PDB file of C-alpha atoms and ligand atoms in Angstrom:
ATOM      1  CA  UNK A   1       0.000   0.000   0.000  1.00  0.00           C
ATOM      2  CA  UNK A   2       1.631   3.340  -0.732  1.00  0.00           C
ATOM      3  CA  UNK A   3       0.371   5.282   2.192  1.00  0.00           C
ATOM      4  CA  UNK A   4       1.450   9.212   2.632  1.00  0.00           C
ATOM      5  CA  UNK A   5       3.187   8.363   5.584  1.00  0.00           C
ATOM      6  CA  UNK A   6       5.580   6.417   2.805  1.00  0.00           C
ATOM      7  CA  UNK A   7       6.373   9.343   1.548  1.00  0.00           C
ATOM      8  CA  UNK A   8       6.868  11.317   4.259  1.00  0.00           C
ATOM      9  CA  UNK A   9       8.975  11.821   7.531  1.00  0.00           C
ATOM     10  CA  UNK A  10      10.046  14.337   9.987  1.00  0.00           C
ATOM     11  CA  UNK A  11      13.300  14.370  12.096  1.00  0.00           C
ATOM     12  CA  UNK A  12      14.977  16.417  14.307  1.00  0.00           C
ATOM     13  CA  UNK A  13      18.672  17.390  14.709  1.00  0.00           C
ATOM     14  CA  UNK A  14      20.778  18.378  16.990  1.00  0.00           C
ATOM     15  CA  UNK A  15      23.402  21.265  16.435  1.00  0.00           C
ATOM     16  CA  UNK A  16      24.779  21.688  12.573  1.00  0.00           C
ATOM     17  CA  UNK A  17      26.760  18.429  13.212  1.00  0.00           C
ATOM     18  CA  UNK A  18      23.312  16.710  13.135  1.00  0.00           C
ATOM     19  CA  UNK A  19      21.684  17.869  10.241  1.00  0.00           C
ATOM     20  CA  UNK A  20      25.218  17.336   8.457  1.00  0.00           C
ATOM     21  CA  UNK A  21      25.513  13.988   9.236  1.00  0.00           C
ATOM     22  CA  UNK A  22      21.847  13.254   8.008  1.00  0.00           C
ATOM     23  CA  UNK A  23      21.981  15.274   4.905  1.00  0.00           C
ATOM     24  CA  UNK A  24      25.504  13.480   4.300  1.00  0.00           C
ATOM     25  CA  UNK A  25      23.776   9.602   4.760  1.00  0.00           C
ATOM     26  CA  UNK A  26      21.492  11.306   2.508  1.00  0.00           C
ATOM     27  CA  UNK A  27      23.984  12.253  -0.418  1.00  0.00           C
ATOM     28  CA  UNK A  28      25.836   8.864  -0.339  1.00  0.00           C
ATOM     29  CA  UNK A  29      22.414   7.648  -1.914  1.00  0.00           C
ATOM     30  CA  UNK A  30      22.033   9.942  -4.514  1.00  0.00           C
ATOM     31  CA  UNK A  31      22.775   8.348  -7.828  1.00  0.00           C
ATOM     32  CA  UNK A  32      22.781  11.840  -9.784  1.00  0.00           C
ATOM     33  CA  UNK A  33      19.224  12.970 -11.380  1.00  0.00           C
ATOM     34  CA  UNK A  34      17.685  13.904  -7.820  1.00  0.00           C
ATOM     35  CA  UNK A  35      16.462  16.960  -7.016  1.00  0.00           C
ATOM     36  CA  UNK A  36      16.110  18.429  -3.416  1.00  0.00           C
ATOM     37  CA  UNK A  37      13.813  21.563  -2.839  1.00  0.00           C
ATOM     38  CA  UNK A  38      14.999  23.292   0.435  1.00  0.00           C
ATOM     39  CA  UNK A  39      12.949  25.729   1.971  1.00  0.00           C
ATOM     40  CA  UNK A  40      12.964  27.356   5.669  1.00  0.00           C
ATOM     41  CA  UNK A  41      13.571  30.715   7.461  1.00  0.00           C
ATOM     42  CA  UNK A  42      17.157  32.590   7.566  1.00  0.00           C
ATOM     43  CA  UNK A  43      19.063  30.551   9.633  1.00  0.00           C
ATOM     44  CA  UNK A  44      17.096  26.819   9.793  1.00  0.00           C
ATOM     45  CA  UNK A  45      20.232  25.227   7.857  1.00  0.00           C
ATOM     46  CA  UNK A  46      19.353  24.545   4.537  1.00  0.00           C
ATOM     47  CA  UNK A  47      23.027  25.949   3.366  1.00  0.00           C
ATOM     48  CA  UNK A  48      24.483  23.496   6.541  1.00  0.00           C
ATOM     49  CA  UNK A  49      22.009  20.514   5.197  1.00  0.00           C
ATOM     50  CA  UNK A  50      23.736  21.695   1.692  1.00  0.00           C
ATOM     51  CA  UNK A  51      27.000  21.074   3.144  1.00  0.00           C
ATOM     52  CA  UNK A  52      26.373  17.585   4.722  1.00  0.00           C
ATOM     53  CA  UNK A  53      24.736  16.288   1.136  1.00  0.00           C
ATOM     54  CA  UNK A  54      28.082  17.742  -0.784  1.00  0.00           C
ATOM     55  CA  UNK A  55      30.100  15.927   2.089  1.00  0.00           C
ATOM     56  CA  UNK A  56      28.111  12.000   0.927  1.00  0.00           C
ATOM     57  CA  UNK A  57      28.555  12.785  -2.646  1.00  0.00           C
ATOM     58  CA  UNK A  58      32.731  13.204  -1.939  1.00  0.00           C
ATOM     59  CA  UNK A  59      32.870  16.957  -1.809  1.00  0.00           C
ATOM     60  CA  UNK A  60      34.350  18.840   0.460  1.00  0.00           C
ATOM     61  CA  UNK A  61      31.765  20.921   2.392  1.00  0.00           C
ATOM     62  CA  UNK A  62      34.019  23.812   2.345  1.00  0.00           C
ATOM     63  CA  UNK A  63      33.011  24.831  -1.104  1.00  0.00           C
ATOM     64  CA  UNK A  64      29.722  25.115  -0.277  1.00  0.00           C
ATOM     65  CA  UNK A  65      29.009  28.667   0.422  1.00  0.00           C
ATOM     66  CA  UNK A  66      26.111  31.381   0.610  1.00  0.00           C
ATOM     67  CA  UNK A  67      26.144  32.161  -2.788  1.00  0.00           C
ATOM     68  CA  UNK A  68      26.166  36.089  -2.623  1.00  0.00           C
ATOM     69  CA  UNK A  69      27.197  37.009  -6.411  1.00  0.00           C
ATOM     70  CA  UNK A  70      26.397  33.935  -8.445  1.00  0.00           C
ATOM     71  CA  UNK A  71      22.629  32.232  -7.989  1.00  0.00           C
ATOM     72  CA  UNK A  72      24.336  29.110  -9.081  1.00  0.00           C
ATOM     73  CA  UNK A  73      27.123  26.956  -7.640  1.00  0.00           C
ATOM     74  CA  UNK A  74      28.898  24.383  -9.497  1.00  0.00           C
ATOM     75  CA  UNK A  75      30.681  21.238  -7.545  1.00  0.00           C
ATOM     76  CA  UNK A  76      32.462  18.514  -8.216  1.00  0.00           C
ATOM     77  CA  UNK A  77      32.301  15.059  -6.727  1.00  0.00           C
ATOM     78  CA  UNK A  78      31.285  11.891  -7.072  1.00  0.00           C
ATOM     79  CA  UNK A  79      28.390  13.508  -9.418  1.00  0.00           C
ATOM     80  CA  UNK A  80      28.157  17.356 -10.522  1.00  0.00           C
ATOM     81  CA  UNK A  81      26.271  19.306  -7.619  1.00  0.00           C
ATOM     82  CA  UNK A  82      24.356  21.790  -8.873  1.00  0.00           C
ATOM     83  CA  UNK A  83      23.440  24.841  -5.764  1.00  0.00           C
ATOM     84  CA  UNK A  84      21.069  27.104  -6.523  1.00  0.00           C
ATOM     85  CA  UNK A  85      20.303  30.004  -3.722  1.00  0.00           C
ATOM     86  CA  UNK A  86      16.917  31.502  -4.979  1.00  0.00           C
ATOM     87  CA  UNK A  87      16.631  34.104  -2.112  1.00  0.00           C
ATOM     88  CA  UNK A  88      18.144  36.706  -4.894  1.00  0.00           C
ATOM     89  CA  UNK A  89      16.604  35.337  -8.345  1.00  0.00           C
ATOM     90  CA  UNK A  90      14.279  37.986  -9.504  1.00  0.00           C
ATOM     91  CA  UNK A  91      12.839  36.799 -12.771  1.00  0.00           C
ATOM     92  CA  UNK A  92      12.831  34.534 -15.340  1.00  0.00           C
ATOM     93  CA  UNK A  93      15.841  35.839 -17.420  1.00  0.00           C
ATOM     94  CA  UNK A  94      17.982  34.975 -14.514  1.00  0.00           C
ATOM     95  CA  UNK A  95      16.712  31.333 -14.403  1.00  0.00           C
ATOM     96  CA  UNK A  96      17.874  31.279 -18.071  1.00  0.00           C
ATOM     97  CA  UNK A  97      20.936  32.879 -17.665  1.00  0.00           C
ATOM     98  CA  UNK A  98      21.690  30.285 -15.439  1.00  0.00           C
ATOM     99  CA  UNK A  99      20.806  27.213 -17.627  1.00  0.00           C
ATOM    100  CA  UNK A 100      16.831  27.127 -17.597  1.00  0.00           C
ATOM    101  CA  UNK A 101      15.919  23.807 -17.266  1.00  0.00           C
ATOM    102  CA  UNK A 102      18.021  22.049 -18.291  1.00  0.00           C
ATOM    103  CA  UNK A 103      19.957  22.125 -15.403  1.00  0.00           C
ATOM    104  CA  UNK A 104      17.516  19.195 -14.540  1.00  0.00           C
ATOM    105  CA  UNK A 105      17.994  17.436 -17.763  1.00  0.00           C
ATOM    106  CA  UNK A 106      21.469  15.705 -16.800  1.00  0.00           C
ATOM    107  CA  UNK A 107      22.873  13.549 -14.577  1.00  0.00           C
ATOM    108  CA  UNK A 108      23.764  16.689 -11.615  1.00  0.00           C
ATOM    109  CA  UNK A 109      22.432  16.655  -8.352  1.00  0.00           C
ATOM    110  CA  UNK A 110      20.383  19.718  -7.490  1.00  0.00           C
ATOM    111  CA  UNK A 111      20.115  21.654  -4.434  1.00  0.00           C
ATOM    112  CA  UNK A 112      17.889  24.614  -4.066  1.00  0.00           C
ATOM    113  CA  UNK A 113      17.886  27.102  -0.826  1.00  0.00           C
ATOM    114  CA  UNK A 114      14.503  28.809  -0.926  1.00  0.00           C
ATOM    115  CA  UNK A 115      12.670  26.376  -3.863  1.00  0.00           C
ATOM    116  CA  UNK A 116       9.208  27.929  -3.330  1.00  0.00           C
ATOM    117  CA  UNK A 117      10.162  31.322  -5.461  1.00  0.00           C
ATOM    118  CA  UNK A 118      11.121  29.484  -7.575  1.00  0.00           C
ATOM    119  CA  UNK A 119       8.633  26.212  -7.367  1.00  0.00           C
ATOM    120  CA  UNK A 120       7.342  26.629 -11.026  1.00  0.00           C
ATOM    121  CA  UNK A 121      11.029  26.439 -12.283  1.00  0.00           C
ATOM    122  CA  UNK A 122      11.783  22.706 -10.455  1.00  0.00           C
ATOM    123  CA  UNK A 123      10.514  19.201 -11.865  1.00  0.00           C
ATOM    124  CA  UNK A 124       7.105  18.474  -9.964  1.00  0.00           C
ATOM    125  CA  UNK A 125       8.870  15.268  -8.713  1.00  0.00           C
ATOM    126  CA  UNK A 126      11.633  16.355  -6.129  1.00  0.00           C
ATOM    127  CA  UNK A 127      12.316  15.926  -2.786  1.00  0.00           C
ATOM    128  CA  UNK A 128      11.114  18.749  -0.444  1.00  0.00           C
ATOM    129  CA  UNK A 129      13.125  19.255   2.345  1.00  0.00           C
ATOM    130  CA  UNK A 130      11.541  21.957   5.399  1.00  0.00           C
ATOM    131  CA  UNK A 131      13.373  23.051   7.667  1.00  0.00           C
ATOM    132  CA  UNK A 132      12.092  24.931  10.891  1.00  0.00           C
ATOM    133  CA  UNK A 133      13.966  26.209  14.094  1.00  0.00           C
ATOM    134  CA  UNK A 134      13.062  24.254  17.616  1.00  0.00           C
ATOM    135  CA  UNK A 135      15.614  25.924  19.667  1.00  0.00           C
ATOM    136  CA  UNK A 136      19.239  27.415  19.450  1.00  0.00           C
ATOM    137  CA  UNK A 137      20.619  23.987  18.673  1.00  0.00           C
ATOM    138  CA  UNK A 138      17.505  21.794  17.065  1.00  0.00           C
ATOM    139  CA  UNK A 139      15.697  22.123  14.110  1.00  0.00           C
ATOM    140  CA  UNK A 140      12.871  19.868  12.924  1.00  0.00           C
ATOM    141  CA  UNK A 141      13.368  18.224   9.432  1.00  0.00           C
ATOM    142  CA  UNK A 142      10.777  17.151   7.000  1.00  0.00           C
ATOM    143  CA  UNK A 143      11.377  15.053   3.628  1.00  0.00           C
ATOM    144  CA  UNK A 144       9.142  15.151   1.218  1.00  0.00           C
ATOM    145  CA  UNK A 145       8.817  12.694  -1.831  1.00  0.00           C
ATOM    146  CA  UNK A 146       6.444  14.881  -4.243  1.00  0.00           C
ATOM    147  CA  UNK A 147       6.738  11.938  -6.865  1.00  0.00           C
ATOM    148  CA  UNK A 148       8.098   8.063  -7.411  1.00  0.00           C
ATOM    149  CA  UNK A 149      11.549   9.116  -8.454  1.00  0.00           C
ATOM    150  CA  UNK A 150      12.352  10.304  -4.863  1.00  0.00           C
ATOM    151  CA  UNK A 151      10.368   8.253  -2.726  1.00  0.00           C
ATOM    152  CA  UNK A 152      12.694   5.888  -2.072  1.00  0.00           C
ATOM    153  CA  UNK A 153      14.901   8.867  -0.456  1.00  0.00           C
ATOM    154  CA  UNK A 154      12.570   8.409   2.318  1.00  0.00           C
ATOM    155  CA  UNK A 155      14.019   4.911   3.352  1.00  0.00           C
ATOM    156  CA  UNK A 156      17.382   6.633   3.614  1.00  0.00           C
ATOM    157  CA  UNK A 157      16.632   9.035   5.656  1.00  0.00           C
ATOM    158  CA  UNK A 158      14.420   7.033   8.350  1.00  0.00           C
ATOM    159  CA  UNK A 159      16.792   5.970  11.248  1.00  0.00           C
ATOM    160  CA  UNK A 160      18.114   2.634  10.596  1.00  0.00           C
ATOM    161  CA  UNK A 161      15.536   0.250  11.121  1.00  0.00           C
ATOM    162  CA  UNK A 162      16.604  -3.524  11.976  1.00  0.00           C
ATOM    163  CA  UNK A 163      16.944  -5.862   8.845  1.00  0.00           C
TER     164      UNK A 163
HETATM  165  P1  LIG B   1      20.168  28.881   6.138  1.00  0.00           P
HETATM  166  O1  LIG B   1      20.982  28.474   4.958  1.00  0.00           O
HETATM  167  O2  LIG B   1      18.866  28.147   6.246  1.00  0.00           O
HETATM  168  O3  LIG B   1      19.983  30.362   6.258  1.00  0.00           O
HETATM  169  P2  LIG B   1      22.515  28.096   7.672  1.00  0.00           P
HETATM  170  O4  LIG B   1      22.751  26.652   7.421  1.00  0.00           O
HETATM  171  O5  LIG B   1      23.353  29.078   6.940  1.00  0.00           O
HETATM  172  O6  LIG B   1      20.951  28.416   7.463  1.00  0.00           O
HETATM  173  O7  LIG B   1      22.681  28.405   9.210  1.00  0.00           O
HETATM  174  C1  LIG B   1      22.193  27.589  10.228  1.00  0.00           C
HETATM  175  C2  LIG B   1      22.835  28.033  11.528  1.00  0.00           C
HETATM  176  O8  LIG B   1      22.225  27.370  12.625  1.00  0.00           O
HETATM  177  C3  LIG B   1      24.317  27.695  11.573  1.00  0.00           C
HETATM  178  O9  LIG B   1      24.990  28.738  12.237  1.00  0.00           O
HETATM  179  C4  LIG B   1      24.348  26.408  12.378  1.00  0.00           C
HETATM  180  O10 LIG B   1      25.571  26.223  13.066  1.00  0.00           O
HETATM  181  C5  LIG B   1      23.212  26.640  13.363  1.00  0.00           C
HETATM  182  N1  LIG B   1      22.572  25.403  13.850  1.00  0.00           N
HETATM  183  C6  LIG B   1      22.364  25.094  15.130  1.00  0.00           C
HETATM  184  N2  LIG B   1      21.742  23.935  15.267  1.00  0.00           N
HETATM  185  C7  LIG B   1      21.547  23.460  14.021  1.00  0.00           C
HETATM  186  C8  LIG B   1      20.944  22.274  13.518  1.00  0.00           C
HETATM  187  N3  LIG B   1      20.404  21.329  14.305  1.00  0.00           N
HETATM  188  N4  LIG B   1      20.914  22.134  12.174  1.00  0.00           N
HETATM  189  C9  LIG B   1      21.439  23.078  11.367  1.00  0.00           C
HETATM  190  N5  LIG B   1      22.006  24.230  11.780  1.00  0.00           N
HETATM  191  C10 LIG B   1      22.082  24.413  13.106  1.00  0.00           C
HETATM  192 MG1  LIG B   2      21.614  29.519   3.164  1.00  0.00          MG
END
């Protein structure tokens, strides 16, 4: 039976060593194609989440930065991670400057901080990733499957559950 609840769960970290380590269990299982929509207030972690998921798919998590001039970030691992920061795209002739879509149409992992301005841009099957602040050091998590392609992410991010 493919109940919601299948395509659904919520987590929550402690301090950004955490939500790295999730988000890095998390890139190890990406086989390139997958796209992760990331949204959440200033300071809930999606660019710490970003680093943890660069960190699974061999990059180092010290090139992932707050993009400030370029919308788009280009890395280099295992598979091409593609990091988009949306907070600053204003129209469509940015999203084209950029690549348009297809940025989606290889074999690159995308990550996008703030994917709702942009949600008509992104493939309607993605994995949605909200993050929220509990306290100083906890934020609650919740993945998303939006379509078959990503469900399976689901599985991989649930705790380890006994064979
Ligand atoms: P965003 O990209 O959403 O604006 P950042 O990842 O840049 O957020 O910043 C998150 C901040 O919150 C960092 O300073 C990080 O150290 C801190 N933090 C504390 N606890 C957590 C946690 N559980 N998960 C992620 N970040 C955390
Ligand atoms: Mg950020």
């Amino acid at each position: 039976m493919n109940t919601s609840a299948e395509r659904d769960f919520v987590v929550e970290t402690t301090g950004d060593e955490g939500t790295r380590r999730l988000a890095a269990r998390l890139g190890a299982a990406l086989a390139g194609g997958e796209v992760l929509g990331l949204d959440g207030p200033l300071g809930a972690g999606k660019t710490t989440f970003t680093k943890g998921l660069a960190e699974g798919l061999g990059i180092d998590p010290r090139e992932v930065t707050s993009p400030t001039f370029l919308l788009l970030h280009e890395l280099t691992g295992r598979v091409t991670l593609y990091h988009l920061d949306a907070y600053r795209v204003g129209d469509a002739e940015e999203l084209h400057e950029i690549g348009g879509r297809d940025l989606f149409r290889g074999d690159a992992v995308v990550v996008v901080e703030w994917a709702e301005r942009v949600d008509g841009f992104l493939p309607a099957d993605r994995l949605a990733v909200d993050l929220d602040h509990v306290d100083e050091d906890s934020r609650r998590i919740r993945f998303r499957a939006t379509g078959p392609e990503h469900a399976r992410l689901i599985a991989v991010v649930k705790p380890e559950e006994a064979p």
